[in-house]
Amino acid sequence: MRIFRSTLYSLFLHSLFVLILWSQDLRYIEYDTDLGSPSMFKARRDSVMAKIGSNAIAVFYSNWERIRNADVEYRFRQDDNFYYLTGFTEPESILLLAPNGVTVRNPEDTSKTISVKEVLFVQARDPLREQWNGRRYGPEGAMKLRGLQYATTVDRFRQVFQPAMFGSGARIVYIPPFPSDFTGAMAELLQPIRSMIDASKSRHSQTELRDPSPMVYATRIVKSAEEIALLTKATQISVAAHNQAMMSCQPGMYEYELQAVYEYVYRKMGSEYPGYPCIVGAGENSIVLHYNTNRRQIKEGDIVLADCAAEYHGYSSDVTRTYPANGKFSAPQKKIYQIVLDAQNASIAMMKPGVAWRDVQAKANEVIEDGLLKLGLIKEKGKQEHRRFFIHGLGHPVGLNVHDVGAPILQPGMAYTVEPGIYIGESAAGVDPMYHNIGVRIEDVVLVTPEGNRILSADAPREMAEIEAMMAKKGIGNQPLK
Ligand code: GLY
Ligand code: MN
Ligand code: MN
């Protein structure tokens, strides 16, 4: 009995010790010192609350983990709008915004209640699960480190949501529609809420369900200084990767070896994810827009199109460089490349506040059409013949998504890619075979500034002579591994 008691006592002491250690453990959750500031995320939540007004509440939910195979999940990445509002990177989290306030337990004194306007529901801390799967913020971490007014565990969502909706007189519930593959713990929590709202809709005809996503997207179009700093960092990492890839490229390498150079540099420089799957297409693969199998051997005389960029703290860059496998552009490659570069330069030169993006696009089309006419690859102006070779749009906004949200008229703080291209396949009728299997795209990230614009990816060369000079140097890739 004595032994039993002392065992119990030591167990108790041990758990107390673990608990104390665990609650002091928050410092291990955030190693990065340049995460978006809590005040920036708070300002965004406040702006959503101001927009939805006092007779509404809003619910945003995190992404959920998806199975890759058996019990292995795909690498988790947070939902972009959820991240934009919280800076919170864990799955199984829900944000509730209640401009009229919702009553919750006072974290300082749980016998009392307080009224709060925002609640983040997160996974509970759990020493054992955390030792398997990694540390979590828990409610305390979410409040202390991410600056949420109030956070609690996700199992309490329904308990807090119901009074927030029915007690505050909210007549409009903003919640993003559930995707068709919505599964797991989050779906289990949210589906009944959705049914409850639907049921209440029929009882009180005034309850209305709305999608808050367009409202959040609208505020994401113009990037703040903090966002521009992160996008610049993602772009600098991508530029360093392109320069290393150009310096490392040689005939005989495989496309995936160049991909490895890109991904090494991303990781080496602190990027958490590629912004999108790396496209390294040599020869006939250079004409495939979203080629990413990257398994072919690169041959002498090939052109290599590499559309590869990093993501940093949620912000994705998007940069393409096209270079000759052997370091010297051939005469036909030069002709096509120069048209694409001229189109890109002419378009970028137009970009400033007040200009319509469609006019910037039209400029690239005009330059490509003229260039192909001069080269004899098309016969008639004004017939859109050049669209056989320039088969995509000129570019797109970048931000928390590689294909982000934008607006038709440019404003300072908008970031767009400018990426004209010409792609000539073997089956292109009436084209001299010397142009076959040449795909050229040049893609840069351009920030619109009050004065005009700034090319964030300018340090990766685009002029052919500069690319050749870069390729004459020795890079970190393509070294023997033993
Ligand atoms: N990397 C995809 C794109 O350029 O849009
Ligand atoms: Mn792009
Ligand atoms: Mn791209």
CSV table of C-alpha atoms and ligand atoms in Angstrom, one decimal:
chain,number,residue,atom,x,y,z
A,1,MET,CA,0.0,0.0,0.0
A,2,ARG,CA,2.8,2.3,0.9
A,3,ILE,CA,4.5,1.5,-2.3
A,4,PHE,CA,1.2,2.0,-4.2
A,5,ARG,CA,0.7,5.3,-2.6
A,6,SER,CA,4.2,6.5,-3.3
A,7,THR,CA,3.9,5.3,-6.9
A,8,LEU,CA,0.7,7.3,-7.3
A,9,TYR,CA,2.4,10.3,-5.7
A,10,SER,CA,5.3,10.1,-8.0
A,11,LEU,CA,3.0,9.7,-11.0
A,12,PHE,CA,1.2,12.8,-9.9
A,13,LEU,CA,4.4,14.7,-9.5
A,14,HIS,CA,5.6,13.5,-12.9
A,15,SER,CA,2.4,14.7,-14.6
A,16,LEU,CA,2.5,18.0,-12.8
A,17,PHE,CA,6.1,18.4,-14.0
A,18,VAL,CA,5.1,17.5,-17.6
A,19,LEU,CA,2.2,20.0,-17.5
A,20,ILE,CA,4.4,22.8,-16.2
A,21,LEU,CA,7.1,22.1,-18.8
A,22,TRP,CA,4.4,21.9,-21.5
A,23,SER,CA,2.8,25.2,-20.6
A,24,GLN,CA,6.3,26.9,-20.7
A,25,ASP,CA,6.9,25.2,-24.0
A,26,LEU,CA,5.3,27.9,-26.2
A,27,ARG,CA,8.7,29.3,-27.2
A,28,TYR,CA,9.3,26.3,-29.3
A,29,ILE,CA,6.3,26.8,-31.5
A,30,GLU,CA,7.6,29.8,-33.5
A,31,TYR,CA,11.2,29.7,-34.5
A,32,ASP,CA,10.8,32.3,-37.3
A,33,THR,CA,11.2,35.9,-36.3
A,34,ASP,CA,9.6,37.4,-39.4
A,35,LEU,CA,6.1,35.9,-39.4
A,36,GLY,CA,3.4,38.4,-40.2
A,37,SER,CA,2.8,40.5,-37.0
A,38,PRO,CA,-0.3,39.6,-34.9
A,39,SER,CA,-1.5,43.2,-35.3
A,40,MET,CA,-1.6,42.9,-39.1
A,41,PHE,CA,-3.8,39.8,-38.8
A,42,LYS,CA,-6.0,41.5,-36.2
A,43,ALA,CA,-6.5,44.6,-38.4
A,44,ARG,CA,-7.8,42.2,-41.1
A,45,ARG,CA,-10.2,40.5,-38.8
A,46,ASP,CA,-11.4,43.9,-37.6
A,47,SER,CA,-11.9,45.0,-41.2
A,48,VAL,CA,-14.1,41.9,-41.9
A,49,MET,CA,-16.1,42.6,-38.8
A,50,ALA,CA,-16.7,46.2,-39.9
A,51,LYS,CA,-17.8,45.0,-43.3
A,52,ILE,CA,-20.3,42.3,-42.1
A,53,GLY,CA,-21.9,44.6,-39.6
A,54,SER,CA,-23.5,44.0,-36.3
A,55,ASN,CA,-26.3,41.7,-37.3
A,56,ALA,CA,-24.0,39.1,-38.7
A,57,ILE,CA,-21.4,36.5,-37.6
A,58,ALA,CA,-18.7,35.0,-39.7
A,59,VAL,CA,-17.1,31.5,-39.6
A,60,PHE,CA,-13.9,30.7,-41.4
A,61,TYR,CA,-12.3,27.3,-41.2
A,62,SER,CA,-8.8,25.9,-41.8
A,63,ASN,CA,-7.8,23.5,-44.5
A,64,TRP,CA,-8.0,19.8,-43.5
A,65,GLU,CA,-5.5,17.0,-43.9
A,66,ARG,CA,-5.9,14.9,-47.0
A,67,ILE,CA,-4.8,11.3,-47.3
A,68,ARG,CA,-2.0,10.6,-49.8
A,69,ASN,CA,-1.9,6.9,-49.3
A,70,ALA,CA,-2.7,4.5,-46.5
A,71,ASP,CA,-2.0,6.4,-43.3
A,72,VAL,CA,0.2,9.0,-44.9
A,73,GLU,CA,-1.1,12.5,-45.5
A,74,TYR,CA,-0.2,15.1,-48.1
A,75,ARG,CA,1.9,17.9,-46.6
A,76,PHE,CA,-0.5,20.3,-45.0
A,77,ARG,CA,-0.9,23.8,-46.2
A,78,GLN,CA,-3.2,26.3,-44.7
A,79,ASP,CA,-6.3,27.7,-46.5
A,80,ASP,CA,-5.3,31.1,-47.9
A,81,ASN,CA,-8.2,33.2,-46.5
A,82,PHE,CA,-8.0,31.5,-43.1
A,83,TYR,CA,-4.3,32.3,-43.0
A,84,TYR,CA,-4.8,35.8,-44.1
A,85,LEU,CA,-7.1,36.4,-41.2
A,86,THR,CA,-5.3,34.5,-38.5
A,87,GLY,CA,-1.7,33.7,-39.4
A,88,PHE,CA,-2.5,30.3,-37.9
A,89,THR,CA,-1.0,27.3,-39.7
A,90,GLU,CA,-2.6,24.3,-38.0
A,91,PRO,CA,-5.4,22.2,-39.4
A,92,GLU,CA,-8.6,21.6,-37.4
A,93,SER,CA,-9.1,25.2,-36.5
A,94,ILE,CA,-12.1,27.5,-36.9
A,95,LEU,CA,-12.4,31.3,-36.6
A,96,LEU,CA,-15.6,32.8,-35.3
A,97,LEU,CA,-16.1,36.6,-35.7
A,98,ALA,CA,-19.0,38.0,-33.8
A,99,PRO,CA,-19.1,41.9,-34.0
A,100,ASN,CA,-21.9,41.9,-31.4
A,101,GLY,CA,-19.9,39.8,-29.0
A,102,VAL,CA,-20.2,36.3,-27.7
A,103,THR,CA,-20.0,35.1,-24.1
A,104,VAL,CA,-17.2,32.8,-23.2
A,105,ARG,CA,-15.4,31.7,-20.0
A,106,ASN,CA,-12.9,34.1,-18.7
A,107,PRO,CA,-9.5,32.5,-19.2
A,108,GLU,CA,-8.2,34.3,-16.1
A,109,ASP,CA,-11.0,33.2,-13.9
A,110,THR,CA,-13.1,30.3,-15.3
A,111,SER,CA,-16.0,30.9,-12.8
A,112,LYS,CA,-16.7,34.2,-14.7
A,113,THR,CA,-17.6,35.0,-18.3
A,114,ILE,CA,-16.5,37.7,-20.7
A,115,SER,CA,-17.8,39.0,-24.0
A,116,VAL,CA,-15.4,38.7,-27.0
A,117,LYS,CA,-15.7,39.5,-30.7
A,118,GLU,CA,-13.3,36.8,-32.0
A,119,VAL,CA,-12.7,33.2,-31.1
A,120,LEU,CA,-10.2,30.9,-32.6
A,121,PHE,CA,-10.9,27.2,-32.0
A,122,VAL,CA,-7.8,25.1,-32.1
A,123,GLN,CA,-6.7,21.6,-31.3
A,124,ALA,CA,-6.0,20.9,-27.7
A,125,ARG,CA,-2.5,20.5,-26.5
A,126,ASP,CA,-1.6,16.9,-25.9
A,127,PRO,CA,1.9,15.9,-24.8
A,128,LEU,CA,1.7,12.4,-26.3
A,129,ARG,CA,0.2,13.3,-29.7
A,130,GLU,CA,2.6,16.3,-29.8
A,131,GLN,CA,5.5,14.0,-29.3
A,132,TRP,CA,4.4,12.0,-32.3
A,133,ASN,CA,3.2,14.7,-34.6
A,134,GLY,CA,4.8,18.0,-33.5
A,135,ARG,CA,4.0,20.8,-31.1
A,136,ARG,CA,0.7,22.7,-31.3
A,137,TYR,CA,-0.1,26.2,-30.2
A,138,GLY,CA,-3.1,25.3,-28.1
A,139,PRO,CA,-5.5,28.0,-27.0
A,140,GLU,CA,-2.9,29.7,-24.9
A,141,GLY,CA,-0.3,29.8,-27.7
A,142,ALA,CA,-2.9,31.1,-30.2
A,143,MET,CA,-3.7,34.1,-27.8
A,144,LYS,CA,-0.1,34.8,-26.7
A,145,LEU,CA,1.7,34.3,-30.0
A,146,ARG,CA,-0.9,35.0,-32.7
A,147,GLY,CA,-2.7,37.7,-30.8
A,148,LEU,CA,-6.2,36.3,-30.9
A,149,GLN,CA,-8.6,38.0,-28.4
A,150,TYR,CA,-9.8,34.6,-27.3
A,151,ALA,CA,-9.0,31.0,-28.2
A,152,THR,CA,-10.4,27.7,-27.0
A,153,THR,CA,-10.4,24.1,-28.0
A,154,VAL,CA,-12.2,23.1,-31.2
A,155,ASP,CA,-14.5,20.6,-29.4
A,156,ARG,CA,-16.2,23.7,-27.9
A,157,PHE,CA,-17.1,25.2,-31.3
A,158,ARG,CA,-20.8,24.2,-31.3
A,159,GLN,CA,-21.2,25.3,-27.7
A,160,VAL,CA,-20.0,28.8,-28.5
A,161,PHE,CA,-21.5,29.1,-32.0
A,162,GLN,CA,-25.1,28.5,-31.0
A,163,PRO,CA,-25.4,31.4,-28.6
A,164,ALA,CA,-23.3,33.6,-30.9
A,165,MET,CA,-25.9,32.9,-33.7
A,166,PHE,CA,-29.1,32.7,-31.8
A,167,GLY,CA,-28.3,34.8,-28.7
A,168,SER,CA,-26.9,37.8,-30.5
A,169,GLY,CA,-29.7,38.2,-33.0
A,170,ALA,CA,-27.3,37.6,-35.9
A,171,ARG,CA,-29.4,37.2,-39.1
A,172,ILE,CA,-26.6,36.7,-41.5
A,173,VAL,CA,-24.1,33.9,-41.2
A,174,TYR,CA,-21.1,34.2,-43.3
A,175,ILE,CA,-19.4,30.8,-43.9
A,176,PRO,CA,-17.5,29.6,-47.0
A,177,PRO,CA,-19.3,26.8,-48.9
A,178,PHE,CA,-18.0,23.4,-48.1
A,179,PRO,CA,-15.9,21.8,-50.9
A,180,SER,CA,-17.1,18.5,-52.2
A,181,ASP,CA,-14.1,16.6,-50.7
A,182,PHE,CA,-14.6,18.1,-47.2
A,183,THR,CA,-13.9,15.3,-44.8
A,184,GLY,CA,-12.4,14.5,-41.4
A,185,ALA,CA,-12.9,16.1,-37.9
A,186,MET,CA,-13.6,19.6,-39.3
A,187,ALA,CA,-16.4,18.3,-41.6
A,188,GLU,CA,-17.9,16.4,-38.7
A,189,LEU,CA,-17.9,19.6,-36.6
A,190,LEU,CA,-19.2,21.9,-39.3
A,191,GLN,CA,-21.7,19.9,-41.2
A,192,PRO,CA,-24.2,19.9,-38.3
A,193,ILE,CA,-23.8,23.6,-38.0
A,194,ARG,CA,-24.6,24.0,-41.6
A,195,SER,CA,-27.7,21.9,-41.3
A,196,MET,CA,-28.7,23.9,-38.2
A,197,ILE,CA,-28.4,27.1,-40.1
A,198,ASP,CA,-30.3,25.6,-43.0
A,199,ALA,CA,-33.1,24.5,-40.7
A,200,SER,CA,-33.2,27.9,-39.0
A,201,LYS,CA,-33.4,29.5,-42.5
A,202,SER,CA,-36.7,27.8,-43.1
A,203,ARG,CA,-38.0,28.6,-39.6
A,204,HIS,CA,-37.1,32.3,-39.6
A,205,SER,CA,-37.0,33.4,-43.2
A,206,GLN,CA,-34.6,36.3,-42.3
A,207,THR,CA,-31.6,34.0,-41.5
A,208,GLU,CA,-29.3,34.2,-44.5
A,209,LEU,CA,-26.2,32.3,-45.4
A,210,ARG,CA,-23.5,34.1,-47.3
A,211,ASP,CA,-20.0,33.3,-48.6
A,212,PRO,CA,-17.5,35.7,-47.0
A,213,SER,CA,-14.7,34.7,-49.4
A,214,PRO,CA,-15.2,37.4,-52.1
A,215,MET,CA,-15.1,40.1,-49.3
A,216,VAL,CA,-11.7,38.8,-48.1
A,217,TYR,CA,-10.4,38.4,-51.6
A,218,ALA,CA,-11.2,42.0,-52.3
A,219,THR,CA,-9.0,43.2,-49.4
A,220,ARG,CA,-6.1,40.9,-50.7
A,221,ILE,CA,-5.8,42.7,-54.1
A,222,VAL,CA,-3.6,45.5,-52.8
A,223,LYS,CA,-0.6,44.2,-50.8
A,224,SER,CA,0.6,46.0,-47.6
A,225,ALA,CA,4.2,46.8,-46.9
A,226,GLU,CA,4.5,43.6,-44.8
A,227,GLU,CA,3.1,41.5,-47.5
A,228,ILE,CA,5.4,43.0,-50.1
A,229,ALA,CA,8.4,42.2,-47.9
A,230,LEU,CA,7.3,38.5,-47.8
A,231,LEU,CA,6.6,38.4,-51.6
A,232,THR,CA,10.0,40.0,-52.2
A,233,LYS,CA,11.7,37.4,-50.0
A,234,ALA,CA,9.9,34.6,-51.9
A,235,THR,CA,11.1,36.2,-55.1
A,236,GLN,CA,14.7,36.7,-54.0
A,237,ILE,CA,14.8,33.0,-53.1
A,238,SER,CA,13.4,32.1,-56.5
A,239,VAL,CA,15.9,34.3,-58.2
A,240,ALA,CA,18.8,32.7,-56.4
A,241,ALA,CA,17.5,29.3,-57.4
A,242,HIS,CA,17.2,30.3,-61.1
A,243,ASN,CA,20.7,31.7,-61.1
A,244,GLN,CA,22.1,28.5,-59.5
A,245,ALA,CA,20.2,26.4,-62.0
A,246,MET,CA,21.5,28.4,-64.9
A,247,MET,CA,25.1,28.0,-63.6
A,248,SER,CA,24.6,24.3,-63.0
A,249,CYS,CA,22.8,23.3,-66.2
A,250,GLN,CA,24.7,21.1,-68.7
A,251,PRO,CA,23.6,18.7,-71.4
A,252,GLY,CA,23.5,15.1,-70.0
A,253,MET,CA,21.8,16.2,-66.8
A,254,TYR,CA,18.2,15.2,-66.2
A,255,GLU,CA,15.4,17.7,-65.8
A,256,TYR,CA,14.8,16.5,-62.3
A,257,GLU,CA,18.4,17.3,-61.4
A,258,LEU,CA,17.8,20.9,-62.3
A,259,GLN,CA,14.5,20.7,-60.2
A,260,ALA,CA,16.7,19.5,-57.4
A,261,VAL,CA,18.9,22.6,-57.6
A,262,TYR,CA,15.8,24.8,-57.4
A,263,GLU,CA,14.3,22.9,-54.5
A,264,TYR,CA,17.7,22.8,-52.6
A,265,VAL,CA,18.0,26.6,-52.9
A,266,TYR,CA,14.4,27.1,-51.7
A,267,ARG,CA,15.0,25.1,-48.6
A,268,LYS,CA,18.5,26.4,-48.0
A,269,MET,CA,17.1,29.9,-48.0
A,270,GLY,CA,14.2,29.1,-45.6
A,271,SER,CA,11.2,28.6,-48.0
A,272,GLU,CA,8.7,26.2,-46.6
A,273,TYR,CA,7.1,25.1,-49.9
A,274,PRO,CA,7.5,25.5,-53.6
A,275,GLY,CA,4.8,28.0,-54.7
A,276,TYR,CA,3.7,25.3,-57.3
A,277,PRO,CA,5.1,22.2,-58.8
A,278,CYS,CA,8.5,23.0,-60.5
A,279,ILE,CA,8.3,22.9,-64.3
A,280,VAL,CA,11.6,22.0,-66.0
A,281,GLY,CA,11.0,21.2,-69.7
A,282,ALA,CA,13.8,20.6,-72.1
A,283,GLY,CA,13.5,20.4,-75.9
A,284,GLU,CA,10.0,19.1,-76.8
A,285,ASN,CA,8.9,19.5,-73.2
A,286,SER,CA,9.6,23.3,-73.3
A,287,ILE,CA,6.3,23.7,-75.2
A,288,VAL,CA,4.2,22.0,-72.5
A,289,LEU,CA,2.9,24.8,-70.3
A,290,HIS,CA,2.5,22.9,-67.0
A,291,TYR,CA,5.0,20.1,-67.7
A,292,ASN,CA,6.2,18.8,-64.3
A,293,THR,CA,7.2,15.2,-64.7
A,294,ASN,CA,10.8,16.4,-65.2
A,295,ARG,CA,12.2,12.9,-66.2
A,296,ARG,CA,13.9,13.6,-69.5
A,297,GLN,CA,17.6,13.8,-70.1
A,298,ILE,CA,18.7,17.3,-71.2
A,299,LYS,CA,20.5,17.2,-74.6
A,300,GLU,CA,23.0,19.4,-76.4
A,301,GLY,CA,21.1,22.0,-78.4
A,302,ASP,CA,17.9,21.8,-76.2
A,303,ILE,CA,16.3,24.9,-74.9
A,304,VAL,CA,15.3,24.6,-71.2
A,305,LEU,CA,12.2,26.3,-69.9
A,306,ALA,CA,12.2,26.4,-66.1
A,307,ASP,CA,9.1,27.8,-64.4
A,308,CYS,CA,10.0,27.5,-60.7
A,309,ALA,CA,9.5,29.6,-57.7
A,310,ALA,CA,9.3,29.4,-53.9
A,311,GLU,CA,6.7,30.3,-51.3
A,312,TYR,CA,7.7,32.1,-48.1
A,313,HIS,CA,5.4,32.5,-45.1
A,314,GLY,CA,2.5,31.9,-47.4
A,315,TYR,CA,3.4,34.2,-50.2
A,316,SER,CA,4.3,32.6,-53.6
A,317,SER,CA,6.5,34.0,-56.2
A,318,ASP,CA,6.3,32.9,-59.9
A,319,VAL,CA,9.4,33.2,-62.1
A,320,THR,CA,10.3,31.6,-65.4
A,321,ARG,CA,13.6,31.6,-67.2
A,322,THR,CA,14.4,30.0,-70.5
A,323,TYR,CA,18.0,29.1,-71.3
A,324,PRO,CA,20.1,27.0,-73.7
A,325,ALA,CA,21.2,23.7,-72.3
A,326,ASN,CA,24.8,24.2,-73.5
A,327,GLY,CA,25.1,27.8,-72.4
A,328,LYS,CA,24.9,29.4,-75.9
A,329,PHE,CA,21.6,30.3,-77.6
A,330,SER,CA,21.4,28.9,-81.2
A,331,ALA,CA,20.4,31.4,-84.0
A,332,PRO,CA,16.7,30.2,-84.1
A,333,GLN,CA,16.4,30.2,-80.3
A,334,LYS,CA,17.7,33.7,-80.3
A,335,LYS,CA,15.1,34.9,-82.7
A,336,ILE,CA,12.2,33.5,-80.7
A,337,TYR,CA,13.7,34.6,-77.4
A,338,GLN,CA,14.1,38.2,-78.5
A,339,ILE,CA,10.5,38.5,-79.5
A,340,VAL,CA,9.3,37.2,-76.2
A,341,LEU,CA,11.7,39.5,-74.3
A,342,ASP,CA,10.6,42.5,-76.4
A,343,ALA,CA,7.0,41.7,-75.6
A,344,GLN,CA,7.7,41.5,-71.9
A,345,ASN,CA,9.7,44.7,-71.8
A,346,ALA,CA,7.1,46.6,-73.7
A,347,SER,CA,4.3,45.4,-71.4
A,348,ILE,CA,6.2,46.1,-68.2
A,349,ALA,CA,7.1,49.6,-69.4
A,350,MET,CA,3.3,50.3,-69.5
A,351,MET,CA,2.6,49.2,-65.9
A,352,LYS,CA,1.7,52.0,-63.6
A,353,PRO,CA,-1.3,53.0,-61.5
A,354,GLY,CA,-4.5,53.7,-63.5
A,355,VAL,CA,-3.5,51.5,-66.5
A,356,ALA,CA,-5.8,48.7,-67.5
A,357,TRP,CA,-4.3,45.2,-67.4
A,358,ARG,CA,-6.1,44.4,-70.7
A,359,ASP,CA,-4.0,47.2,-72.4
A,360,VAL,CA,-0.8,45.7,-71.0
A,361,GLN,CA,-1.9,42.3,-72.4
A,362,ALA,CA,-2.7,43.9,-75.7
A,363,LYS,CA,0.8,45.4,-75.9
A,364,ALA,CA,2.4,41.9,-75.5
A,365,ASN,CA,0.1,40.5,-78.2
A,366,GLU,CA,1.0,43.3,-80.6
A,367,VAL,CA,4.7,42.8,-80.1
A,368,ILE,CA,4.5,39.1,-80.5
A,369,GLU,CA,2.3,39.3,-83.6
A,370,ASP,CA,4.7,41.8,-85.2
A,371,GLY,CA,7.8,39.7,-84.3
A,372,LEU,CA,6.3,36.5,-85.7
A,373,LEU,CA,5.2,38.4,-88.9
A,374,LYS,CA,8.8,39.6,-89.4
A,375,LEU,CA,10.1,36.1,-88.9
A,376,GLY,CA,7.6,34.7,-91.4
A,377,LEU,CA,5.9,32.4,-88.9
A,378,ILE,CA,2.6,34.0,-89.5
A,379,LYS,CA,1.3,35.6,-92.6
A,380,GLU,CA,-1.3,38.2,-91.8
A,381,LYS,CA,-1.7,40.9,-89.2
A,382,GLY,CA,-5.0,41.3,-87.2
A,383,LYS,CA,-6.1,37.7,-87.7
A,384,GLN,CA,-4.9,36.5,-84.2
A,385,GLU,CA,-2.6,34.0,-86.0
A,386,HIS,CA,0.0,34.6,-83.3
A,387,ARG,CA,-2.3,33.0,-80.8
A,388,ARG,CA,-1.3,29.6,-82.2
A,389,PHE,CA,2.1,30.2,-80.6
A,390,PHE,CA,1.2,32.5,-77.6
A,391,ILE,CA,-1.6,30.3,-76.2
A,392,HIS,CA,-2.1,31.8,-72.7
A,393,GLY,CA,-2.7,35.1,-71.0
A,394,LEU,CA,0.0,37.6,-70.3
A,395,GLY,CA,0.0,37.0,-66.5
A,396,HIS,CA,-1.9,37.1,-63.2
A,397,PRO,CA,-1.8,38.5,-59.8
A,398,VAL,CA,0.4,36.8,-57.2
A,399,GLY,CA,0.1,36.7,-53.4
A,400,LEU,CA,-1.1,34.0,-51.0
A,401,ASN,CA,-2.0,32.0,-54.1
A,402,VAL,CA,0.3,31.8,-57.0
A,403,HIS,CA,-2.7,32.7,-59.1
A,404,ASP,CA,-4.1,35.4,-56.8
A,405,VAL,CA,-6.8,37.9,-56.9
A,406,GLY,CA,-6.6,41.1,-58.9
A,407,ALA,CA,-8.6,43.9,-60.4
A,408,PRO,CA,-8.8,45.3,-64.0
A,409,ILE,CA,-7.1,48.6,-63.3
A,410,LEU,CA,-3.6,48.6,-61.8
A,411,GLN,CA,-3.1,50.2,-58.4
A,412,PRO,CA,0.0,50.7,-56.2
A,413,GLY,CA,0.6,47.5,-54.2
A,414,MET,CA,-0.7,45.1,-56.8
A,415,ALA,CA,1.7,42.4,-57.8
A,416,TYR,CA,1.4,40.8,-61.3
A,417,THR,CA,3.4,38.3,-63.2
A,418,VAL,CA,4.2,39.3,-66.8
A,419,GLU,CA,4.9,36.1,-68.7
A,420,PRO,CA,4.6,36.2,-72.5
A,421,GLY,CA,5.6,33.0,-74.3
A,422,ILE,CA,6.0,31.4,-77.7
A,423,TYR,CA,5.8,27.7,-78.1
A,424,ILE,CA,6.5,25.9,-81.3
A,425,GLY,CA,5.8,22.2,-81.5
A,426,GLU,CA,6.9,19.7,-84.1
A,427,SER,CA,3.4,19.6,-85.6
A,428,ALA,CA,3.3,23.4,-86.2
A,429,ALA,CA,2.2,23.6,-89.9
A,430,GLY,CA,4.2,25.8,-92.2
A,431,VAL,CA,7.0,26.4,-89.8
A,432,ASP,CA,10.6,25.9,-90.7
A,433,PRO,CA,11.8,22.8,-88.7
A,434,MET,CA,14.7,24.8,-87.2
A,435,TYR,CA,12.1,26.4,-84.9
A,436,HIS,CA,10.6,23.1,-83.8
A,437,ASN,CA,10.6,22.3,-80.1
A,438,ILE,CA,11.4,25.8,-79.0
A,439,GLY,CA,9.3,26.9,-76.1
A,440,VAL,CA,10.2,30.3,-74.6
A,441,ARG,CA,8.5,31.9,-71.6
A,442,ILE,CA,10.0,34.8,-69.6
A,443,GLU,CA,8.1,35.4,-66.4
A,444,ASP,CA,8.8,38.1,-63.8
A,445,VAL,CA,7.0,39.4,-60.7
A,446,VAL,CA,6.2,43.1,-61.1
A,447,LEU,CA,5.0,45.3,-58.3
A,448,VAL,CA,3.0,48.3,-59.2
A,449,THR,CA,4.3,51.3,-57.3
A,450,PRO,CA,3.0,54.9,-57.0
A,451,GLU,CA,5.6,56.0,-59.6
A,452,GLY,CA,5.3,53.0,-62.0
A,453,ASN,CA,6.6,49.6,-61.2
A,454,ARG,CA,9.4,47.5,-59.8
A,455,ILE,CA,10.5,44.1,-61.1
A,456,LEU,CA,11.0,42.1,-58.0
A,457,SER,CA,12.7,39.3,-59.9
A,458,ALA,CA,15.1,41.6,-61.8
A,459,ASP,CA,18.3,39.9,-60.4
A,460,ALA,CA,17.8,36.8,-62.5
A,461,PRO,CA,19.1,37.8,-65.9
A,462,ARG,CA,16.7,38.0,-68.9
A,463,GLU,CA,19.0,39.4,-71.6
A,464,MET,CA,20.6,36.6,-73.6
A,465,ALA,CA,24.1,37.9,-73.2
A,466,GLU,CA,23.6,38.1,-69.4
A,467,ILE,CA,22.2,34.6,-69.3
A,468,GLU,CA,25.1,33.2,-71.3
A,469,ALA,CA,27.5,35.0,-68.9
A,470,MET,CA,25.7,33.5,-65.9
A,471,MET,CA,25.8,30.0,-67.4
A,472,ALA,CA,29.6,30.3,-67.9
A,473,LYS,CA,29.9,30.3,-64.1
A,474,LYS,CA,29.9,27.2,-62.0
A,475,GLY,CA,26.9,26.5,-59.8
A,476,ILE,CA,26.3,24.4,-56.8
A,477,GLY,CA,24.3,21.8,-58.7
A,478,ASN,CA,25.7,19.1,-61.0
A,479,GLN,CA,28.6,18.2,-58.6
A,480,PRO,CA,29.5,14.6,-58.2
A,481,LEU,CA,27.8,13.2,-55.0
A,482,LYS,CA,30.8,11.0,-54.1
B,1,GLY,N1,3.7,28.8,-62.7
B,1,GLY,C1,2.4,28.9,-63.1
B,1,GLY,C2,2.2,30.1,-63.9
B,1,GLY,O1,3.1,30.6,-64.4
B,1,GLY,O2,1.1,30.6,-64.0
B,2,MN,MN,2.5,32.6,-63.7
B,3,MN,MN,5.0,30.5,-63.7
